[in-house]
PDB file of C-alpha atoms and ligand atoms in Angstrom:
ATOM      1  CA  MET A   1     130.906-155.175  23.160  1.00 75.00           C
ATOM      2  CA  VAL A   2     127.514-156.803  23.664  1.00 81.00           C
ATOM      3  CA  VAL A   3     124.822-154.430  24.911  1.00 87.00           C
ATOM      4  CA  LEU A   4     121.305-155.123  26.034  1.00 90.00           C
ATOM      5  CA  LEU A   5     118.851-153.056  24.047  1.00 95.00           C
ATOM      6  CA  ASP A   6     116.476-150.941  26.128  1.00 96.00           C
ATOM      7  CA  TYR A   7     113.193-152.826  26.684  1.00 97.00           C
ATOM      8  CA  LEU A   8     111.005-150.286  24.934  1.00 97.00           C
ATOM      9  CA  GLU A   9     113.432-150.125  21.985  1.00 97.00           C
ATOM     10  CA  ALA A  10     113.287-153.917  21.744  1.00 98.00           C
ATOM     11  CA  GLU A  11     109.513-153.716  21.841  1.00 98.00           C
ATOM     12  CA  LYS A  12     109.519-151.189  19.009  1.00 98.00           C
ATOM     13  CA  MET A  13     111.707-153.489  16.927  1.00 98.00           C
ATOM     14  CA  LEU A  14     109.419-156.483  17.514  1.00 98.00           C
ATOM     15  CA  ARG A  15     106.304-154.488  16.675  1.00 98.00           C
ATOM     16  CA  LYS A  16     107.870-153.354  13.421  1.00 98.00           C
ATOM     17  CA  TYR A  17     107.955-157.039  12.443  1.00 98.00           C
ATOM     18  CA  GLY A  18     104.398-157.619  13.646  1.00 98.00           C
ATOM     19  CA  ILE A  19     105.355-159.584  16.759  1.00 98.00           C
ATOM     20  CA  LYS A  20     102.865-158.913  19.546  1.00 98.00           C
ATOM     21  CA  THR A  21     104.188-157.730  22.883  1.00 98.00           C
ATOM     22  CA  ALA A  22     102.510-157.054  26.219  1.00 98.00           C
ATOM     23  CA  ARG A  23     101.610-153.404  26.851  1.00 98.00           C
ATOM     24  CA  SER A  24     104.394-152.010  29.028  1.00 98.00           C
ATOM     25  CA  ALA A  25     105.682-148.747  30.473  1.00 98.00           C
ATOM     26  CA  TYR A  26     108.422-147.596  32.798  1.00 98.00           C
ATOM     27  CA  ILE A  27     106.979-146.280  36.028  1.00 98.00           C
ATOM     28  CA  LYS A  28     108.553-144.130  38.715  1.00 98.00           C
ATOM     29  CA  SER A  29     106.117-144.672  41.574  1.00 98.00           C
ATOM     30  CA  GLY A  30     103.451-147.035  42.836  1.00 98.00           C
ATOM     31  CA  GLU A  31     100.842-144.429  41.918  1.00 98.00           C
ATOM     32  CA  GLU A  32     102.033-144.358  38.320  1.00 98.00           C
ATOM     33  CA  ALA A  33     101.736-148.139  38.224  1.00 98.00           C
ATOM     34  CA  VAL A  34      98.190-147.957  39.600  1.00 98.00           C
ATOM     35  CA  SER A  35      97.185-145.568  36.852  1.00 98.00           C
ATOM     36  CA  PHE A  36      98.925-147.764  34.243  1.00 98.00           C
ATOM     37  CA  SER A  37      96.895-150.739  35.437  1.00 98.00           C
ATOM     38  CA  GLY A  38      93.556-148.998  34.969  1.00 98.00           C
ATOM     39  CA  GLY A  39      91.960-151.580  37.241  1.00 97.00           C
ATOM     40  CA  LYS A  40      93.360-154.582  35.367  1.00 98.00           C
ATOM     41  CA  PRO A  41      95.954-156.988  36.797  1.00 98.00           C
ATOM     42  CA  ILE A  42      99.554-156.086  36.042  1.00 98.00           C
ATOM     43  CA  VAL A  43     103.083-157.369  36.466  1.00 98.00           C
ATOM     44  CA  MET A  44     106.085-155.331  37.625  1.00 98.00           C
ATOM     45  CA  LYS A  45     109.739-156.095  36.954  1.00 98.00           C
ATOM     46  CA  VAL A  46     113.091-154.536  37.644  1.00 98.00           C
ATOM     47  CA  LEU A  47     115.141-154.247  34.448  1.00 97.00           C
ATOM     48  CA  SER A  48     118.891-153.826  34.624  1.00 95.00           C
ATOM     49  CA  GLN A  49     121.957-154.765  32.603  1.00 91.00           C
ATOM     50  CA  GLN A  50     123.275-156.251  35.853  1.00 92.00           C
ATOM     51  CA  ALA A  51     120.348-158.614  36.473  1.00 92.00           C
ATOM     52  CA  LEU A  52     119.473-160.696  33.447  1.00 87.00           C
ATOM     53  CA  HIS A  53     117.624-163.427  35.374  1.00 91.00           C
ATOM     54  CA  LYS A  54     114.960-161.375  37.018  1.00 96.00           C
ATOM     55  CA  SER A  55     112.737-163.908  38.757  1.00 95.00           C
ATOM     56  CA  LYS A  56     115.704-165.772  40.255  1.00 93.00           C
ATOM     57  CA  SER A  57     116.754-162.491  41.885  1.00 95.00           C
ATOM     58  CA  GLY A  58     113.261-161.671  43.146  1.00 97.00           C
ATOM     59  CA  LEU A  59     112.781-158.908  40.595  1.00 98.00           C
ATOM     60  CA  VAL A  60     109.397-159.955  39.156  1.00 98.00           C
ATOM     61  CA  LYS A  61     106.001-159.499  40.829  1.00 98.00           C
ATOM     62  CA  LEU A  62     103.054-161.138  39.062  1.00 98.00           C
ATOM     63  CA  ASN A  63      99.290-160.787  39.185  1.00 98.00           C
ATOM     64  CA  LEU A  64      99.035-157.461  40.990  1.00 98.00           C
ATOM     65  CA  TYR A  65      95.283-157.123  40.853  1.00 98.00           C
ATOM     66  CA  ASN A  66      94.571-154.240  43.214  1.00 98.00           C
ATOM     67  CA  GLU A  67      95.951-150.904  44.319  1.00 98.00           C
ATOM     68  CA  ASP A  68      97.438-152.181  47.590  1.00 98.00           C
ATOM     69  CA  LYS A  69      99.255-155.030  45.875  1.00 98.00           C
ATOM     70  CA  ILE A  70     100.666-152.647  43.265  1.00 98.00           C
ATOM     71  CA  ILE A  71     101.883-150.117  45.835  1.00 98.00           C
ATOM     72  CA  ASP A  72     103.455-152.861  47.976  1.00 98.00           C
ATOM     73  CA  ALA A  73     105.103-154.494  44.967  1.00 98.00           C
ATOM     74  CA  PHE A  74     106.653-151.199  43.887  1.00 98.00           C
ATOM     75  CA  SER A  75     108.334-150.624  47.251  1.00 98.00           C
ATOM     76  CA  TYR A  76     109.359-154.282  47.438  1.00 98.00           C
ATOM     77  CA  LEU A  77     111.038-154.081  44.020  1.00 98.00           C
ATOM     78  CA  GLU A  78     112.827-150.841  44.900  1.00 98.00           C
ATOM     79  CA  LYS A  79     114.129-152.513  48.045  1.00 98.00           C
ATOM     80  CA  GLN A  80     115.280-155.558  46.064  1.00 98.00           C
ATOM     81  CA  ALA A  81     117.070-153.423  43.489  1.00 98.00           C
ATOM     82  CA  LYS A  82     118.857-151.529  46.260  1.00 97.00           C
ATOM     83  CA  ALA A  83     119.749-154.735  48.132  1.00 97.00           C
ATOM     84  CA  LEU A  84     121.301-156.096  44.931  1.00 97.00           C
ATOM     85  CA  LYS A  85     123.137-152.792  44.458  1.00 97.00           C
ATOM     86  CA  LEU A  86     121.839-152.405  40.919  1.00 97.00           C
ATOM     87  CA  LYS A  87     123.108-149.134  39.514  1.00 91.00           C
ATOM     88  CA  ASP A  88     121.115-148.567  36.356  1.00 92.00           C
ATOM     89  CA  TYR A  89     117.722-150.062  36.879  1.00 97.00           C
ATOM     90  CA  ARG A  90     114.213-149.155  35.838  1.00 98.00           C
ATOM     91  CA  ILE A  91     110.900-150.588  36.903  1.00 98.00           C
ATOM     92  CA  LEU A  92     108.591-151.784  34.166  1.00 98.00           C
ATOM     93  CA  ALA A  93     104.848-152.197  34.576  1.00 98.00           C
ATOM     94  CA  GLN A  94     103.248-154.627  32.147  1.00 98.00           C
ATOM     95  CA  GLU A  95      99.811-156.009  31.506  1.00 98.00           C
ATOM     96  CA  MET A  96      99.310-159.491  32.929  1.00 98.00           C
ATOM     97  CA  ALA A  97      98.999-162.002  30.063  1.00 98.00           C
ATOM     98  CA  PRO A  98      96.277-164.670  30.095  1.00 97.00           C
ATOM     99  CA  ASN A  99      97.372-168.143  31.191  1.00 96.00           C
ATOM    100  CA  GLY A 100      98.874-170.281  28.497  1.00 96.00           C
ATOM    101  CA  ILE A 101     101.783-172.293  27.193  1.00 95.00           C
ATOM    102  CA  GLU A 102     105.150-170.564  27.454  1.00 96.00           C
ATOM    103  CA  ILE A 103     107.507-170.896  24.527  1.00 96.00           C
ATOM    104  CA  ILE A 104     110.902-169.460  23.738  1.00 96.00           C
ATOM    105  CA  VAL A 105     111.888-168.001  20.397  1.00 98.00           C
ATOM    106  CA  GLY A 106     115.583-167.262  20.403  1.00 97.00           C
ATOM    107  CA  GLY A 107     118.298-166.279  18.048  1.00 98.00           C
ATOM    108  CA  LYS A 108     121.993-165.639  17.883  1.00 96.00           C
ATOM    109  CA  THR A 109     124.831-164.916  15.560  1.00 95.00           C
ATOM    110  CA  ASP A 110     127.166-167.877  15.540  1.00 94.00           C
ATOM    111  CA  PRO A 111     130.746-167.328  14.318  1.00 93.00           C
ATOM    112  CA  GLN A 112     130.570-170.510  12.235  1.00 95.00           C
ATOM    113  CA  PHE A 113     126.941-170.810  11.095  1.00 95.00           C
ATOM    114  CA  GLY A 114     125.856-167.178  11.077  1.00 97.00           C
ATOM    115  CA  LYS A 115     122.378-166.165  12.146  1.00 98.00           C
ATOM    116  CA  LEU A 116     120.370-168.871  13.905  1.00 98.00           C
ATOM    117  CA  ILE A 117     116.792-169.123  15.164  1.00 98.00           C
ATOM    118  CA  LEU A 118     115.600-171.355  17.994  1.00 97.00           C
ATOM    119  CA  LEU A 119     112.207-172.638  19.159  1.00 97.00           C
ATOM    120  CA  GLY A 120     111.337-174.562  22.295  1.00 96.00           C
ATOM    121  CA  LEU A 121     109.086-174.719  25.314  1.00 94.00           C
ATOM    122  CA  GLY A 122     109.756-171.690  27.483  1.00 89.00           C
ATOM    123  CA  GLY A 123     110.664-171.036  31.073  1.00 76.00           C
ATOM    124  CA  ILE A 124     112.262-173.777  33.113  1.00 73.00           C
ATOM    125  CA  TYR A 125     111.550-176.385  30.448  1.00 73.00           C
ATOM    126  CA  VAL A 126     114.173-175.053  28.040  1.00 75.00           C
ATOM    127  CA  GLU A 127     116.987-176.187  30.295  1.00 77.00           C
ATOM    128  CA  ALA A 128     115.228-179.238  31.711  1.00 77.00           C
ATOM    129  CA  PHE A 129     114.349-180.999  28.440  1.00 78.00           C
ATOM    130  CA  LYS A 130     116.868-179.593  25.963  1.00 85.00           C
ATOM    131  CA  ASP A 131     114.068-180.022  23.409  1.00 92.00           C
ATOM    132  CA  VAL A 132     114.805-177.204  20.990  1.00 95.00           C
ATOM    133  CA  ALA A 133     114.781-176.747  17.217  1.00 97.00           C
ATOM    134  CA  LEU A 134     117.516-174.668  15.568  1.00 97.00           C
ATOM    135  CA  ARG A 135     117.757-173.417  11.973  1.00 98.00           C
ATOM    136  CA  VAL A 136     119.961-171.085   9.987  1.00 98.00           C
ATOM    137  CA  CYS A 137     118.173-167.842   9.007  1.00 98.00           C
ATOM    138  CA  PRO A 138     116.359-166.909   6.863  1.00 98.00           C
ATOM    139  CA  ILE A 139     113.818-169.699   7.263  1.00 98.00           C
ATOM    140  CA  SER A 140     111.040-170.640   4.844  1.00 98.00           C
ATOM    141  CA  SER A 141     107.539-171.610   5.948  1.00 97.00           C
ATOM    142  CA  TYR A 142     108.590-175.195   5.322  1.00 98.00           C
ATOM    143  CA  ASP A 143     111.485-174.726   7.788  1.00 98.00           C
ATOM    144  CA  ALA A 144     109.137-173.169  10.334  1.00 98.00           C
ATOM    145  CA  LYS A 145     106.800-176.172  10.066  1.00 98.00           C
ATOM    146  CA  SER A 146     109.665-178.618  10.382  1.00 98.00           C
ATOM    147  CA  MET A 147     111.020-176.789  13.455  1.00 98.00           C
ATOM    148  CA  ILE A 148     107.716-177.407  15.209  1.00 98.00           C
ATOM    149  CA  SER A 149     107.355-180.991  14.045  1.00 98.00           C
ATOM    150  CA  GLN A 150     110.831-182.020  15.179  1.00 97.00           C
ATOM    151  CA  LEU A 151     110.074-181.090  18.812  1.00 97.00           C
ATOM    152  CA  LYS A 152     108.938-183.658  21.350  1.00 95.00           C
ATOM    153  CA  SER A 153     106.757-180.890  22.717  1.00 94.00           C
ATOM    154  CA  ARG A 154     105.122-180.259  19.294  1.00 96.00           C
ATOM    155  CA  SER A 155     101.623-181.238  20.458  1.00 96.00           C
ATOM    156  CA  ILE A 156     101.889-178.788  23.365  1.00 95.00           C
ATOM    157  CA  ILE A 157     103.225-175.915  21.265  1.00 96.00           C
ATOM    158  CA  ALA A 158     100.971-176.580  18.293  1.00 96.00           C
ATOM    159  CA  SER A 159      97.878-178.053  19.897  1.00 93.00           C
ATOM    160  CA  SER A 160      95.662-177.115  16.900  1.00 95.00           C
ATOM    161  CA  PRO A 161      96.205-176.231  13.234  1.00 96.00           C
ATOM    162  CA  GLU A 162      95.529-172.592  14.184  1.00 95.00           C
ATOM    163  CA  SER A 163      98.189-172.509  16.865  1.00 96.00           C
ATOM    164  CA  ALA A 164     100.624-174.278  14.525  1.00 97.00           C
ATOM    165  CA  SER A 165     100.194-171.606  11.880  1.00 96.00           C
ATOM    166  CA  MET A 166     100.408-168.869  14.491  1.00 98.00           C
ATOM    167  CA  VAL A 167     103.769-170.203  15.718  1.00 98.00           C
ATOM    168  CA  GLU A 168     104.962-170.619  12.100  1.00 98.00           C
ATOM    169  CA  SER A 169     104.198-167.008  11.325  1.00 98.00           C
ATOM    170  CA  LEU A 170     105.878-165.918  14.553  1.00 98.00           C
ATOM    171  CA  LEU A 171     109.034-167.816  13.573  1.00 98.00           C
ATOM    172  CA  MET A 172     109.087-166.271  10.088  1.00 98.00           C
ATOM    173  CA  ARG A 173     108.709-162.782  11.543  1.00 98.00           C
ATOM    174  CA  ALA A 174     111.464-163.404  14.099  1.00 98.00           C
ATOM    175  CA  SER A 175     113.747-164.769  11.367  1.00 98.00           C
ATOM    176  CA  LYS A 176     113.167-161.636   9.270  1.00 98.00           C
ATOM    177  CA  MET A 177     113.947-159.446  12.268  1.00 98.00           C
ATOM    178  CA  ILE A 178     117.147-161.379  12.987  1.00 98.00           C
ATOM    179  CA  MET A 179     118.200-161.066   9.333  1.00 98.00           C
ATOM    180  CA  GLU A 180     117.550-157.355   9.023  1.00 98.00           C
ATOM    181  CA  ASN A 181     119.106-156.214  12.299  1.00 97.00           C
ATOM    182  CA  ASP A 182     122.421-156.349  13.995  1.00 94.00           C
ATOM    183  CA  ILE A 183     121.477-158.757  16.806  1.00 96.00           C
ATOM    184  CA  SER A 184     124.050-160.881  18.597  1.00 95.00           C
ATOM    185  CA  GLU A 185     121.461-162.592  20.763  1.00 97.00           C
ATOM    186  CA  LEU A 186     117.667-162.678  20.916  1.00 98.00           C
ATOM    187  CA  ASP A 187     115.703-164.188  23.752  1.00 96.00           C
ATOM    188  CA  LEU A 188     111.915-163.941  23.688  1.00 97.00           C
ATOM    189  CA  ASN A 189     111.235-166.019  26.766  1.00 96.00           C
ATOM    190  CA  PRO A 190     108.471-166.464  27.339  1.00 96.00           C
ATOM    191  CA  ILE A 191     106.048-165.839  24.558  1.00 98.00           C
ATOM    192  CA  ILE A 192     102.743-166.905  26.080  1.00 97.00           C
ATOM    193  CA  LEU A 193     100.381-168.812  23.776  1.00 97.00           C
ATOM    194  CA  HIS A 194      96.774-168.400  24.911  1.00 94.00           C
ATOM    195  CA  SER A 195      93.321-169.084  23.531  1.00 90.00           C
ATOM    196  CA  ASN A 196      93.134-165.820  21.547  1.00 89.00           C
ATOM    197  CA  GLY A 197      96.680-165.643  20.262  1.00 96.00           C
ATOM    198  CA  TYR A 198     100.052-164.998  21.786  1.00 98.00           C
ATOM    199  CA  VAL A 199     101.982-162.277  23.561  1.00 98.00           C
ATOM    200  CA  ALA A 200     105.719-161.827  24.186  1.00 98.00           C
ATOM    201  CA  VAL A 201     106.298-160.733  27.792  1.00 98.00           C
ATOM    202  CA  ASP A 202     110.082-160.906  28.234  1.00 98.00           C
ATOM    203  CA  LEU A 203     112.248-159.452  25.481  1.00 97.00           C
ATOM    204  CA  ARG A 204     116.007-159.602  25.496  1.00 96.00           C
ATOM    205  CA  VAL A 205     117.750-158.226  22.446  1.00 97.00           C
ATOM    206  CA  MET A 206     121.539-158.003  22.581  1.00 95.00           C
ATOM    207  CA  LYS A 207     123.208-155.799  19.993  1.00 91.00           C
TER     208      LYS A 207
HETATM  209  P1  LIG B   1     113.092-163.609  33.819  1.00 86.42           P
HETATM  210  O1  LIG B   1     113.075-164.555  32.664  1.00 86.42           O
HETATM  211  O2  LIG B   1     114.197-162.603  33.703  1.00 86.42           O
HETATM  212  O3  LIG B   1     113.085-164.297  35.146  1.00 86.42           O
HETATM  213  P2  LIG B   1     110.383-162.828  32.979  1.00 86.42           P
HETATM  214  O4  LIG B   1     110.004-161.451  32.583  1.00 86.42           O
HETATM  215  O5  LIG B   1     110.460-163.862  31.918  1.00 86.42           O
HETATM  216  O6  LIG B   1     111.751-162.718  33.808  1.00 86.42           O
HETATM  217  O7  LIG B   1     109.346-163.303  34.094  1.00 86.42           O
HETATM  218  C1  LIG B   1     109.440-164.568  34.695  1.00 86.42           C
HETATM  219  C2  LIG B   1     108.155-165.358  34.515  1.00 86.42           C
HETATM  220  O8  LIG B   1     107.042-164.619  34.992  1.00 86.42           O
HETATM  221  C3  LIG B   1     107.819-165.676  33.064  1.00 86.42           C
HETATM  222  O9  LIG B   1     108.458-166.857  32.615  1.00 86.42           O
HETATM  223  C4  LIG B   1     106.304-165.826  33.110  1.00 86.42           C
HETATM  224  O10 LIG B   1     105.953-167.116  33.608  1.00 86.42           O
HETATM  225  C5  LIG B   1     105.909-164.818  34.158  1.00 86.42           C
HETATM  226  N1  LIG B   1     105.523-163.521  33.537  1.00 86.42           N
HETATM  227  C6  LIG B   1     106.365-162.493  33.257  1.00 86.42           C
HETATM  228  N2  LIG B   1     105.693-161.465  32.703  1.00 86.42           N
HETATM  229  C7  LIG B   1     104.403-161.847  32.621  1.00 86.42           C
HETATM  230  C8  LIG B   1     103.206-161.219  32.135  1.00 86.42           C
HETATM  231  N3  LIG B   1     103.203-159.986  31.631  1.00 86.42           N
HETATM  232  N4  LIG B   1     102.050-161.932  32.215  1.00 86.42           N
HETATM  233  C9  LIG B   1     102.026-163.173  32.740  1.00 86.42           C
HETATM  234  N5  LIG B   1     103.104-163.813  33.217  1.00 86.42           N
HETATM  235  C10 LIG B   1     104.291-163.160  33.162  1.00 86.42           C
HETATM  236 MG1  LIG B   2     112.110-164.646  30.922  1.00 86.42          MG
END
């Protein structure tokens, strides 16, 4: 059976491989979310095995930059979760990432080819453009480079030599993680590339 790994467990796994993730915590009340935010803008999301596409179901609230917005968002999300009759859900508070390019780094275990890694533009663009690069794991740094250069969106994803090498190293780390763990599906979508680096904000690891 395929099971979704708990978000914080997935985060732990990514961090072990040096993949940067947005600071996150489960919260049980609006007040807890306010204290998590510490005055900085945050995001809140409902996480549940029964709702894998959160924003489509109204389960993501972005850019909550003051106390009132945070408190309102918490009760809104609780209401949404109840309306959708989600049984096992938790609400995650997360730091708001800087604006940037959204990419997807994915992976899966294919019955024929074994462990695969995928790179593409993130969010809605994945489905719209079908512009993705796939390789069998483990990948070399040469493979990582060629994954980027085969994409039509290469100049968006790797807009400078620095961002190219950042994405290469991210791919190598993800490949190592896929190789060393029992993962049937990996979906880091999006990883936000910004001026000072990158941060993964949505982690889906299926065991
Ligand atoms: P899902 O893919 O299940 O709809 P996500 O967690 O990916 O849910 O959130 C949907 C979108 O919201 C993301 O593609 C991204 O644009 C934005 N987003 C999510 N988390 C953050 C964050 N921490 N900082 C900035 N933007 C975010
Ligand atoms: Mg997502």
